[in-house]
Coordinates of C-alpha atoms in Angstrom, one line a residue:
X161 CA 93.9 129.1 117.3
X162 CA 91.1 128.8 119.7
X163 CA 89.9 125.2 120.3
X164 CA 86.5 124.3 121.4
X165 CA 85.1 121.0 122.8
X166 CA 83.3 118.9 120.2
X167 CA 80.0 118.9 122.1
X168 CA 80.1 122.7 121.7
X169 CA 80.9 122.3 118.1
X170 CA 77.9 120.1 117.5
X171 CA 75.7 122.7 118.9
X172 CA 77.0 125.1 116.2
X173 CA 76.4 122.8 113.3
X174 CA 74.6 124.7 110.6
X175 CA 75.8 128.0 111.9
X176 CA 77.8 129.9 109.2
X177 CA 78.8 132.9 111.3
X178 CA 80.0 132.7 114.9
X179 CA 79.5 135.8 116.9
X180 CA 82.6 137.6 118.3
X181 CA 82.9 140.6 120.5
X182 CA 82.9 144.0 118.8
X183 CA 86.3 145.0 117.3
X184 CA 87.7 141.5 118.1
X185 CA 89.8 139.7 115.6
X186 CA 88.2 136.7 113.9
X187 CA 88.5 133.5 116.0
X188 CA 89.7 130.3 114.3
X189 CA 88.0 127.3 115.7
X190 CA 89.1 123.7 115.8
X191 CA 87.6 120.5 117.2
X192 CA 89.3 119.4 120.4
X193 CA 90.6 115.9 121.3
X194 CA 88.1 115.3 124.1
X195 CA 87.5 111.6 123.5
X196 CA 89.5 108.7 124.7
X197 CA 91.3 106.8 121.9
X198 CA 92.3 103.7 123.9
X199 CA 88.7 102.9 124.7
X200 CA 87.2 103.7 121.3
X201 CA 84.7 101.3 119.8
X202 CA 86.4 99.0 117.2
X203 CA 84.1 97.0 115.0
X204 CA 84.0 95.3 111.5
X205 CA 81.0 95.5 109.2
X206 CA 80.5 93.6 106.0
X207 CA 78.7 96.0 103.6
X208 CA 76.7 94.6 100.7
X209 CA 77.9 95.8 97.3
X210 CA 75.4 96.1 94.5
X211 CA 77.6 93.8 92.4
X212 CA 78.5 90.1 92.2
X213 CA 81.7 90.3 90.2
X214 CA 83.2 87.0 91.4
X215 CA 80.1 85.2 90.0
X216 CA 79.2 83.1 93.1
X217 CA 75.6 84.2 93.1
X218 CA 76.0 86.3 96.2
X219 CA 76.6 90.1 96.3
X220 CA 80.1 91.0 97.1
X221 CA 80.8 92.0 100.7
X222 CA 83.1 95.0 101.4
X223 CA 84.8 95.0 104.8
X224 CA 84.6 98.2 106.7
X225 CA 86.9 98.2 109.7
X226 CA 85.7 101.0 112.0
X227 CA 87.0 102.9 115.0
X228 CA 84.8 105.6 116.7
X229 CA 84.5 107.4 120.0
X230 CA 82.8 105.4 122.7
X231 CA 81.7 108.5 124.7
X232 CA 79.9 110.0 121.7
X233 CA 78.0 106.8 121.1
X234 CA 77.0 106.6 124.8
X235 CA 75.7 110.2 124.7
X236 CA 73.9 109.7 121.4
X237 CA 76.1 112.2 119.6
X238 CA 76.5 111.4 115.9
X239 CA 79.9 111.7 114.3
X240 CA 81.1 112.1 110.7
X241 CA 83.4 109.6 109.0
X242 CA 86.9 109.8 107.5
X243 CA 87.5 106.9 105.2
X244 CA 90.5 105.5 103.4
X245 CA 89.4 102.7 101.0
X246 CA 92.5 100.8 99.9
X247 CA 93.6 97.6 98.2
X248 CA 96.9 97.6 100.1
X249 CA 96.0 96.9 103.7
X250 CA 97.4 93.3 103.7
X251 CA 99.5 92.9 100.6
X252 CA 101.7 96.0 100.8
X253 CA 100.9 98.3 103.7
X254 CA 100.3 102.1 103.8
X255 CA 102.5 105.1 104.4
X256 CA 106.2 105.7 104.5
X257 CA 106.6 102.8 106.9
X258 CA 104.3 100.4 105.0
X259 CA 102.0 99.7 107.9
X260 CA 99.4 97.0 107.6
X261 CA 96.2 96.3 109.5
X262 CA 96.8 94.2 112.7
X263 CA 93.8 92.2 113.9
X264 CA 92.7 91.3 117.5
X265 CA 91.4 87.9 118.4
X266 CA 87.8 89.0 117.8
X267 CA 88.6 89.9 114.2
X268 CA 88.5 93.7 114.7
X269 CA 91.5 95.9 113.9
X270 CA 93.7 96.5 116.9
X271 CA 96.2 98.6 114.8
X272 CA 95.2 100.8 111.9
X273 CA 97.8 102.0 109.4
X274 CA 98.5 105.7 109.3
X275 CA 97.6 108.5 111.8
X276 CA 94.1 109.3 110.7
X277 CA 92.5 107.2 113.5
X278 CA 94.9 108.4 116.2
X279 CA 94.5 112.1 115.4
X280 CA 90.8 112.4 114.4
X281 CA 88.9 109.9 116.5
X282 CA 89.7 111.8 119.8
X283 CA 88.4 114.9 117.9
X284 CA 85.0 113.4 117.3
X285 CA 85.3 111.6 114.0
X286 CA 85.0 107.9 113.1
X287 CA 87.6 106.4 110.9
X288 CA 86.9 103.6 108.4
X289 CA 89.7 101.6 106.7
X290 CA 87.7 99.8 103.9
X291 CA 89.1 96.8 102.0
X292 CA 88.4 97.2 98.3
X293 CA 86.6 94.4 96.5
X294 CA 88.6 91.2 96.3
X295 CA 91.4 92.5 98.6
X296 CA 92.2 91.6 102.2
X297 CA 89.0 90.3 103.7
X298 CA 86.5 91.6 101.2
X299 CA 84.8 89.3 98.7
X300 CA 84.4 90.0 95.0
X301 CA 87.3 90.6 92.7
X302 CA 89.6 93.6 92.3
X303 CA 88.9 95.1 88.8
X304 CA 91.5 98.0 89.1
X305 CA 89.5 101.2 88.7
X306 CA 86.4 99.4 87.5
X307 CA 82.8 99.2 88.7
X308 CA 83.4 96.7 91.4
X309 CA 86.1 98.8 93.0
X310 CA 84.2 102.1 92.9
X311 CA 80.8 100.7 93.6
X312 CA 82.1 98.7 96.5
X313 CA 83.7 101.7 98.2
X314 CA 80.6 103.8 97.4
X315 CA 78.5 101.1 99.1
X316 CA 80.2 101.9 102.5
X317 CA 78.9 105.5 102.2
X318 CA 75.5 104.2 101.2
X319 CA 75.5 102.0 104.3
X320 CA 76.5 104.9 106.6
X321 CA 73.4 106.7 105.2
X322 CA 71.0 103.8 105.6
X323 CA 70.7 102.9 101.9
X324 CA 72.3 99.5 101.9
X325 CA 72.7 96.5 104.3
X326 CA 75.7 95.8 106.5
X327 CA 76.2 92.8 108.8
X328 CA 78.5 91.8 111.5
X329 CA 80.6 88.7 111.5
X330 CA 77.6 86.7 113.0
X331 CA 75.4 87.8 110.1
X332 CA 73.2 90.2 112.1
X333 CA 72.1 93.4 110.4
X334 CA 74.1 96.4 111.6
X335 CA 73.0 100.0 111.1
X336 CA 75.2 103.1 111.2
X337 CA 72.4 105.7 111.3
X338 CA 72.3 105.8 115.1
X339 CA 75.9 107.0 115.3
X340 CA 76.9 108.4 111.9
X341 CA 75.9 111.9 110.7
X342 CA 76.1 110.5 107.1
X343 CA 78.8 112.9 106.2
X344 CA 82.0 111.2 104.8
X345 CA 85.4 112.5 103.8
X346 CA 87.5 110.2 101.7
X347 CA 91.3 110.4 101.8
X348 CA 94.3 108.5 100.5
X349 CA 97.5 108.5 98.5
X350 CA 97.9 106.9 95.1
X351 CA 95.4 104.1 94.5
X352 CA 93.5 105.0 97.7
X353 CA 93.0 108.6 96.5
X354 CA 92.2 107.3 93.0
X355 CA 89.2 105.4 94.6
X356 CA 88.2 108.7 96.2
X357 CA 88.2 110.4 92.8
X358 CA 86.1 107.5 91.4
X359 CA 83.5 107.5 94.2
X360 CA 83.2 111.3 94.0
X361 CA 82.5 111.0 90.3
X362 CA 79.4 108.9 91.1
X363 CA 77.8 111.9 92.8
X364 CA 77.0 109.7 95.9
X365 CA 75.0 111.6 98.5
X366 CA 76.9 111.9 101.8
X367 CA 80.4 112.2 100.4
X368 CA 81.2 115.7 101.5
X369 CA 84.8 116.0 100.6
X370 CA 87.7 114.0 99.2
X371 CA 91.5 114.5 99.6
X372 CA 93.3 112.7 96.7
X373 CA 97.1 112.6 97.2
X374 CA 99.2 111.7 94.2
X375 CA 96.1 110.1 92.6
X376 CA 94.9 108.9 89.3
X377 CA 92.1 110.7 87.5
X378 CA 92.1 108.4 84.4
X379 CA 93.6 104.9 84.4
X380 CA 94.4 105.2 80.7
X381 CA 96.7 108.1 81.4
X382 CA 98.4 106.1 84.2
X383 CA 99.2 103.2 81.9
X384 CA 99.4 105.0 78.6
X385 CA 100.8 108.2 77.0
X386 CA 99.0 109.2 73.9
X387 CA 98.9 105.7 72.4
X388 CA 102.1 104.4 74.0
X389 CA 102.6 102.1 77.0
X390 CA 104.2 103.5 80.1
X391 CA 106.9 101.0 81.1
X392 CA 107.6 102.5 84.4
X393 CA 104.3 101.5 86.1
X394 CA 102.6 98.3 86.8
X395 CA 100.0 97.1 84.3
X396 CA 96.4 96.6 85.1
X397 CA 96.7 92.8 85.2
X398 CA 99.8 92.9 87.4
X399 CA 98.1 95.3 89.9
X400 CA 95.2 92.9 90.1
X401 CA 97.6 90.1 90.8
X402 CA 99.4 92.1 93.4
X403 CA 96.4 92.9 95.6
X404 CA 94.2 89.9 94.9
X405 CA 93.4 88.0 98.1
X406 CA 90.8 85.5 96.8
X407 CA 91.4 81.8 96.6
X408 CA 93.1 80.5 93.4
X409 CA 90.7 80.5 90.5
X410 CA 88.0 82.7 92.1
X411 CA 88.9 85.7 90.0
X412 CA 90.1 84.1 86.8
X413 CA 87.2 85.6 84.7
X414 CA 87.9 89.1 86.0
X415 CA 91.7 88.7 85.5
X416 CA 91.0 87.6 81.9
X417 CA 88.8 90.6 81.2
X418 CA 91.5 92.9 82.5
X419 CA 94.2 91.3 80.3
X420 CA 92.0 91.5 77.2
X421 CA 90.5 94.9 77.9
X422 CA 93.6 97.1 78.4
X423 CA 94.7 96.9 74.8
X424 CA 98.5 96.7 75.5
X425 CA 99.3 95.8 71.9
X426 CA 97.8 98.9 70.4
X427 CA 97.8 101.6 73.1
X428 CA 94.3 102.5 72.0
X429 CA 91.7 104.2 74.3
X430 CA 88.6 102.0 74.4
X431 CA 85.5 101.3 76.4
X432 CA 87.7 99.5 79.1
X433 CA 89.6 102.8 79.7
X434 CA 86.5 105.0 79.3
X435 CA 84.9 103.1 82.2
X436 CA 88.0 104.1 84.3
X437 CA 88.1 107.7 83.3
X438 CA 86.7 109.9 86.2
X439 CA 87.4 113.2 84.4
X440 CA 84.5 112.7 82.1
X441 CA 82.2 112.5 85.1
X442 CA 83.4 115.6 86.9
X443 CA 80.0 117.2 86.4
X444 CA 78.6 114.6 88.9
X445 CA 81.0 115.5 91.7
X446 CA 79.1 116.9 94.7
X447 CA 82.1 116.7 97.1
X448 CA 84.7 119.4 97.7
X449 CA 88.2 118.3 96.6
X450 CA 91.6 119.0 98.1
X451 CA 94.2 117.9 95.6
X452 CA 97.8 117.2 96.6
X453 CA 100.4 116.2 94.0
X454 CA 104.1 116.2 93.5
X455 CA 105.0 118.2 90.4
X456 CA 107.9 115.7 89.9
X457 CA 105.9 112.6 90.4
X458 CA 107.1 110.2 87.8
X459 CA 104.7 107.4 88.9
X460 CA 101.3 109.1 89.0
X461 CA 102.3 112.0 86.7
X462 CA 101.0 115.5 86.7
X463 CA 98.5 114.9 83.9
X464 CA 96.2 113.4 86.6
X465 CA 95.9 116.5 88.8
X466 CA 95.9 118.8 85.8
X467 CA 93.0 117.4 83.9
X468 CA 91.0 116.6 87.1
X469 CA 91.5 120.2 88.4
X470 CA 90.5 121.7 85.1
X471 CA 87.3 119.6 85.0
X472 CA 86.4 120.4 88.6
X473 CA 87.0 124.1 87.9
X474 CA 84.7 123.9 84.8
X475 CA 82.0 122.5 87.1
X476 CA 82.5 125.0 90.0
X477 CA 83.5 122.3 92.5
X478 CA 84.9 123.8 95.7
X479 CA 88.6 123.0 95.7
X480 CA 92.0 123.5 97.1
X481 CA 95.5 122.4 95.9
X482 CA 99.0 121.8 97.1
X483 CA 101.8 121.2 94.6
X484 CA 105.2 120.1 95.9
X485 CA 108.6 119.6 94.4
X486 CA 108.8 116.0 95.5
X487 CA 107.8 112.9 93.6
X488 CA 105.2 110.3 94.7
X489 CA 105.3 111.4 98.4
X490 CA 102.6 112.0 101.0
X491 CA 102.4 115.5 102.5
X492 CA 102.7 113.9 105.9
X493 CA 106.3 113.2 104.8
X494 CA 107.2 116.4 103.1
X495 CA 105.4 119.1 105.2
X496 CA 104.1 117.3 108.3
X497 CA 103.1 119.9 110.8
X498 CA 101.5 122.3 108.3
X499 CA 99.7 119.4 106.6
X500 CA 98.1 117.9 109.7
X501 CA 96.9 121.4 110.8
X502 CA 95.5 122.1 107.4
X503 CA 93.8 118.8 107.0
X504 CA 92.3 119.2 110.5
X505 CA 90.7 122.5 109.5
X506 CA 89.6 121.1 106.1
X507 CA 87.8 118.2 107.7
X508 CA 86.4 120.4 110.5
X509 CA 84.9 122.7 107.9
X510 CA 83.5 120.1 105.5
X511 CA 82.4 117.4 108.0
X512 CA 81.7 119.3 111.2
X513 CA 80.5 122.6 109.7
X514 CA 82.9 124.7 111.7
X515 CA 83.3 128.1 109.9
X516 CA 87.1 128.3 110.4
X517 CA 87.8 130.4 107.4
X518 CA 89.8 127.8 105.4
X519 CA 87.8 128.4 102.2
X520 CA 88.6 132.1 102.4
X521 CA 92.4 131.4 102.3
X522 CA 94.5 131.1 99.2
X523 CA 93.4 128.3 96.9
X524 CA 96.9 127.0 96.2
X525 CA 100.2 126.3 98.1
X526 CA 103.1 125.7 95.7
X527 CA 106.6 124.6 96.8
X528 CA 109.3 126.7 95.1
X529 CA 112.4 125.1 96.8
X530 CA 112.9 122.7 99.7
X531 CA 110.4 123.8 102.3
X532 CA 109.8 127.2 100.7
X533 CA 106.2 127.8 99.8
X534 CA 104.2 130.4 97.9
X535 CA 100.4 130.8 98.0
X536 CA 98.1 131.8 95.1
X537 CA 94.6 133.2 95.6
X538 CA 93.5 131.2 92.5
X539 CA 95.2 128.4 90.6
X540 CA 96.3 128.9 88.0
X541 CA 96.8 132.6 89.1
X542 CA 94.4 135.2 87.8
X543 CA 95.8 136.8 84.6
X544 CA 97.7 133.7 83.5
X545 CA 97.8 133.8 79.7
X546 CA 99.2 131.7 76.9
X547 CA 102.5 132.9 75.4
X548 CA 103.9 131.5 72.1
X549 CA 107.6 130.5 71.8
X550 CA 108.9 129.7 68.4
X551 CA 111.9 127.6 67.3
X552 CA 114.6 129.5 65.5
X553 CA 117.8 128.1 64.0
X554 CA 119.4 124.7 63.7
X555 CA 122.6 125.3 65.7
X556 CA 123.5 123.8 69.1
X557 CA 121.4 125.1 70.7
X558 CA 118.8 126.8 68.7
X559 CA 116.8 129.7 70.0
X560 CA 113.5 129.5 71.8
X561 CA 112.1 132.9 71.1
X562 CA 109.1 134.7 72.5
X563 CA 108.7 136.8 69.4
X564 CA 109.3 136.5 65.7
X565 CA 108.8 133.4 63.7
X566 CA 110.5 130.1 63.1
X567 CA 112.0 129.3 59.7
X568 CA 113.8 126.5 57.9
X569 CA 113.8 122.8 59.0
X570 CA 115.8 120.3 60.9
X571 CA 116.3 116.6 60.6
X572 CA 116.0 114.4 63.8
X573 CA 117.0 110.8 63.7
X574 CA 115.8 108.4 66.3
X575 CA 118.4 107.3 68.9
X576 CA 116.6 104.5 70.8
X577 CA 119.3 104.2 73.5
X578 CA 119.4 107.9 74.2
X579 CA 118.8 108.4 78.0
X580 CA 117.0 111.5 79.4
X581 CA 120.2 112.6 81.1
X582 CA 122.1 112.6 77.7
X583 CA 119.1 114.1 75.9
X584 CA 118.9 117.2 78.1
X585 CA 122.4 117.8 79.5
X586 CA 125.2 119.9 77.9
X587 CA 122.9 121.8 75.6
X588 CA 125.7 123.3 73.5
X589 CA 127.0 119.9 72.5
X590 CA 125.7 118.3 69.3
X591 CA 124.2 114.8 70.0
X592 CA 122.4 112.4 67.7
X593 CA 118.8 112.0 68.4
X594 CA 118.1 115.3 70.2
X595 CA 117.6 119.0 69.5
X596 CA 117.8 121.7 72.1
X597 CA 116.2 125.2 71.9
X598 CA 117.0 127.7 74.6
X599 CA 115.8 131.2 75.5
X600 CA 118.3 133.9 76.1
X601 CA 119.4 134.3 79.7
X602 CA 116.2 135.5 81.5
X603 CA 116.4 139.1 82.8
X604 CA 113.4 138.5 85.2
X605 CA 111.7 135.5 86.8
X606 CA 109.3 133.5 84.5
X607 CA 106.5 131.6 86.1
X608 CA 104.9 128.8 84.1
X609 CA 101.5 127.9 85.7
X610 CA 99.3 125.3 84.0
X611 CA 99.6 122.9 81.1
X612 CA 102.2 123.6 78.3
X613 CA 101.4 122.3 74.8
X614 CA 103.7 121.7 71.8
X615 CA 102.8 121.8 68.1
X616 CA 105.2 120.4 65.5
X617 CA 104.9 120.1 61.8
X618 CA 106.7 116.9 60.9
X619 CA 107.3 114.4 58.2
X620 CA 108.4 110.9 59.2
X621 CA 110.4 108.3 57.3
X622 CA 108.3 105.5 59.0
X623 CA 104.6 104.9 59.4
X624 CA 104.9 106.0 63.0
X625 CA 107.4 107.3 65.5
X626 CA 107.4 108.5 69.1
X627 CA 107.6 112.3 69.4
X628 CA 109.0 113.6 72.7
X629 CA 109.2 117.1 74.2
X630 CA 110.7 118.1 77.5
X631 CA 110.8 121.5 79.2
X632 CA 114.1 122.1 81.1
X633 CA 115.5 124.9 83.2
X634 CA 119.2 125.4 82.6
X635 CA 121.2 127.0 85.4
X636 CA 123.1 125.6 88.4
X637 CA 120.9 125.6 91.6
X638 CA 120.2 123.6 94.7
X639 CA 116.9 121.8 94.1
X640 CA 114.9 119.0 95.7
X641 CA 116.3 115.8 94.3
X642 CA 113.1 114.0 93.2
X643 CA 115.2 111.3 91.5
X644 CA 116.8 110.2 94.7
X645 CA 115.7 106.8 96.2
X646 CA 113.1 108.5 98.4
X647 CA 111.8 110.8 95.6
X648 CA 112.9 113.9 97.4
X649 CA 112.8 112.8 101.0
X650 CA 114.9 110.8 103.4
X651 CA 113.6 108.9 106.4
X652 CA 115.3 109.7 109.7
X653 CA 115.7 107.7 112.9
X654 CA 113.8 110.2 115.1
X655 CA 110.0 110.1 115.5
X656 CA 107.2 112.6 116.1
X657 CA 103.7 111.7 117.4
X658 CA 100.4 112.9 115.9
X659 CA 97.4 112.0 118.0
X660 CA 96.6 109.6 120.8
X661 CA 98.0 106.1 121.2
X662 CA 96.8 102.9 122.8
X663 CA 98.6 99.8 123.9
X664 CA 98.3 98.3 120.4
X665 CA 98.3 101.4 118.1
X666 CA 100.7 104.2 118.6
X667 CA 100.6 107.6 116.8
X668 CA 104.3 108.0 116.3
X669 CA 106.1 108.0 112.9
X670 CA 109.6 108.5 111.7
X671 CA 110.5 112.0 110.8
X672 CA 111.8 112.9 107.3
X673 CA 114.0 115.4 105.6
X674 CA 114.2 116.9 102.2
X675 CA 116.9 115.6 99.9
X676 CA 118.5 118.3 97.8
X677 CA 121.4 118.4 95.3
X678 CA 123.1 121.0 93.1
X679 CA 122.6 120.4 89.4
X680 CA 123.1 122.3 86.2
X681 CA 119.6 121.7 85.0
X682 CA 116.2 120.2 85.9
X683 CA 113.5 118.7 83.7
X684 CA 110.3 120.5 84.6
X685 CA 107.8 118.8 82.3
X686 CA 107.5 116.0 79.8
X687 CA 105.1 115.0 77.0
X688 CA 104.9 112.3 74.3
X689 CA 102.8 111.5 71.2
X690 CA 102.7 108.4 69.1
X691 CA 102.6 109.5 65.5
X692 CA 100.0 107.0 64.4
X693 CA 97.6 108.2 67.2
X694 CA 98.0 111.9 66.2
X695 CA 94.3 112.2 65.1
X696 CA 92.7 109.8 67.6
X697 CA 93.5 107.7 70.6
X698 CA 90.8 105.2 69.7
X699 CA 92.4 104.1 66.4
X700 CA 95.7 104.3 64.5
X701 CA 96.4 105.9 61.2
X702 CA 99.8 105.3 59.7
X703 CA 101.9 108.3 58.7
X704 CA 102.5 108.8 54.9
X705 CA 106.2 109.1 54.6
X706 CA 105.8 111.9 52.0
X707 CA 103.3 114.0 54.0
X708 CA 103.8 116.7 56.6
X709 CA 101.5 116.5 59.6
X710 CA 100.8 119.2 62.2
X711 CA 100.7 117.4 65.5
X712 CA 99.8 118.9 68.9
X713 CA 100.1 117.3 72.3
X714 CA 100.2 118.4 76.0
X715 CA 103.1 118.2 78.4
X716 CA 102.6 117.6 82.1
X717 CA 101.1 120.6 84.0
X718 CA 103.4 122.5 86.4
X719 CA 103.8 125.6 88.5
X720 CA 107.5 126.3 88.3
X721 CA 109.5 129.5 88.3
X722 CA 112.6 129.8 86.1
X723 CA 114.7 132.4 87.9
X724 CA 116.3 135.4 86.3
X725 CA 119.8 134.4 85.2
X726 CA 118.8 131.0 84.0
X727 CA 117.4 129.8 80.6
X728 CA 114.3 127.9 79.7
X729 CA 114.9 125.0 77.3
X730 CA 112.8 122.8 75.0
X731 CA 114.4 119.5 74.1
X732 CA 113.0 117.4 71.2
X733 CA 113.7 113.7 70.8
X734 CA 111.9 110.7 69.3
X735 CA 112.1 107.5 71.3
X736 CA 112.2 108.0 75.1
X737 CA 112.8 104.6 76.5
X738 CA 112.7 105.6 80.2
X739 CA 109.1 106.7 79.9
X740 CA 107.3 105.2 76.9
X741 CA 107.5 101.9 75.0
X742 CA 107.7 102.9 71.4
X743 CA 105.8 101.1 68.7
X744 CA 108.6 101.6 66.2
X745 CA 112.1 103.1 66.3
X746 CA 114.7 104.2 63.8
X747 CA 112.7 106.9 62.0
X748 CA 114.1 110.1 60.7
X749 CA 111.8 113.0 61.2
X750 CA 111.9 116.4 59.4
X751 CA 110.6 119.2 61.5
X752 CA 109.3 122.3 59.8
X753 CA 110.2 125.1 62.2
X754 CA 107.8 127.6 60.7
X755 CA 104.9 125.3 61.6
X756 CA 106.1 124.5 65.1
X757 CA 105.4 126.4 68.3
X758 CA 105.6 125.9 72.1
X759 CA 102.6 127.4 74.0
X760 CA 103.2 128.2 77.7
X761 CA 100.8 129.4 80.4
X762 CA 102.6 132.3 81.9
X763 CA 101.5 133.9 85.1
X764 CA 101.6 137.7 85.4
X765 CA 104.5 139.4 87.1
X766 CA 102.2 140.2 90.1
X767 CA 101.9 136.5 90.7
X768 CA 105.6 136.1 91.5
X769 CA 106.1 136.5 95.2
X770 CA 108.7 138.7 96.7
X771 CA 111.0 136.9 99.2
X772 CA 109.0 138.3 102.1
X773 CA 105.9 136.7 100.7
X774 CA 107.4 133.2 100.6
X775 CA 106.9 131.0 103.6
X776 CA 109.6 128.7 104.9
X777 CA 108.6 125.7 106.9
X778 CA 111.5 125.1 109.3
X779 CA 113.6 123.4 106.6
X780 CA 115.4 120.1 107.3
X781 CA 117.4 119.1 104.3
X782 CA 120.0 116.6 103.4
X783 CA 122.4 117.6 100.7
X784 CA 123.4 114.5 98.8
X785 CA 125.7 116.2 96.3
X786 CA 124.7 114.0 93.4
X787 CA 121.8 113.5 91.0
X788 CA 121.0 109.9 91.7
X789 CA 119.6 107.6 89.0
X790 CA 115.8 107.3 89.1
X791 CA 114.7 104.7 91.6
X792 CA 112.2 102.1 90.5
X793 CA 108.7 103.5 91.0
X794 CA 106.1 101.6 92.8
X795 CA 102.4 102.2 92.9
X796 CA 101.6 102.6 96.5

């Protein structure tokens, strides 16, 4: 790629086509690292939030720790901003190495977590690490996805555009309009990226792009699953407690509202959750969106990227997506070199206006195996269509058929202690509490791209029961072991450096490798429904024990290929103690097979890449030879 100095880039802002010599190949342009990182301006600004949610009579102050190129400021050159707004800068740290902010004697940050500052400040960007309301040095109280959190982060963008007041530590008013272009790109993994989703949903002017990585789109769907509590993640009150940095008692009222609002006893969707649902506000999004998510993320599950992506598509939001085979892992730690290069061009395009062609490239990158990637011009691919699979027979296993009809019925008795491993393994063995349906051995590859749904016609012996469905690929293969302790990666002892360093802040990070294992199966997607929430998530309706109900629910969205020679399986169980806390157990359910169907989004054969079309990123893998038990997930 051709690189050009930033001052030349600035002269090209607003130009959509760059002239090239006749018959010359298109020239890809990148901003160059022409500014000195070590001497960059470091400052702290206290931005006024529109809210006073700690009730002290003073609007909350959001701390924006800033680093920006000194030479640009001296020359009067305005720069755009990359911002990571996070609750974790002091309690827990960021990134694979859990870096925290380190402060100098004057109160400014001498060491920023992550590489964003090291890499992008020399290239003519400012970087802001903002403390969310009630965390680290910000005032107010953390309300976990609520108005204080979102409006506080939004206020920093408003300050950069001259719409709200910011002050320095001495209380003097500080303006950013002299050095900021007003354009902002928000980025972050997990909670940080969730904040980016929430701020984008406000439609704030100046936010040009967001890059949410493994991030929540609706807090209900993080803590709940169709009326049931997700026991694998931290509750809203516990997350508040984890990141709260205010003196004891300051945030008691907010903590109480969080405890009463999240409706743990019922699993209901209510106004508390509606206020934390960004999907419903997708029509307000003005920023472009680069979604990155692990298809095997068991913390922030795939429902979040799937429903957010669909809503963005419905509103014609410019977008791009990466889907990996890892769990809750940052792309910096599963595809580092390609990621940094792609992110560089993404920000150059959306924040500097460099016409580098990135929006003309394939919309999606999907990891097929460890470090083997396939691109799709659109996602889901053009021509993807719903195919119905019916459930036939009651043997072990039954048949999952793409034609014909289901008939007869089966009885399924709850087995509360049935683990996922026992539910899906050894499909030809009869086991209490589970029923397996399999396709015949596939004669050609099958690509599922999108959100599967399951419909069952059932009668329950109790007023409610959990209904669980899992998609499984059966066939021994070497796969990314997303259930290893690193969720598919292992941290090495070697390092690589990404950007410039100073005496207090280096740009070097430990390298990683993919962790793979050979296994006879892999769970591809999961989905759950509480029987008493079958008609509504806002209220419960008990099931009449003599009545059949037709119940439909979604599984987690995926883009996975089941290779020829393997089988696709559907596993039905009731209670699933690893993933949902059931409201009742011990039911016996009768399933009417004629009224039950699995619907799969199947990509056309042309969307399956030949080996020559697959890209391999210099694989570094560790074969661990085992399928490890699931490590405890953490929301970071």
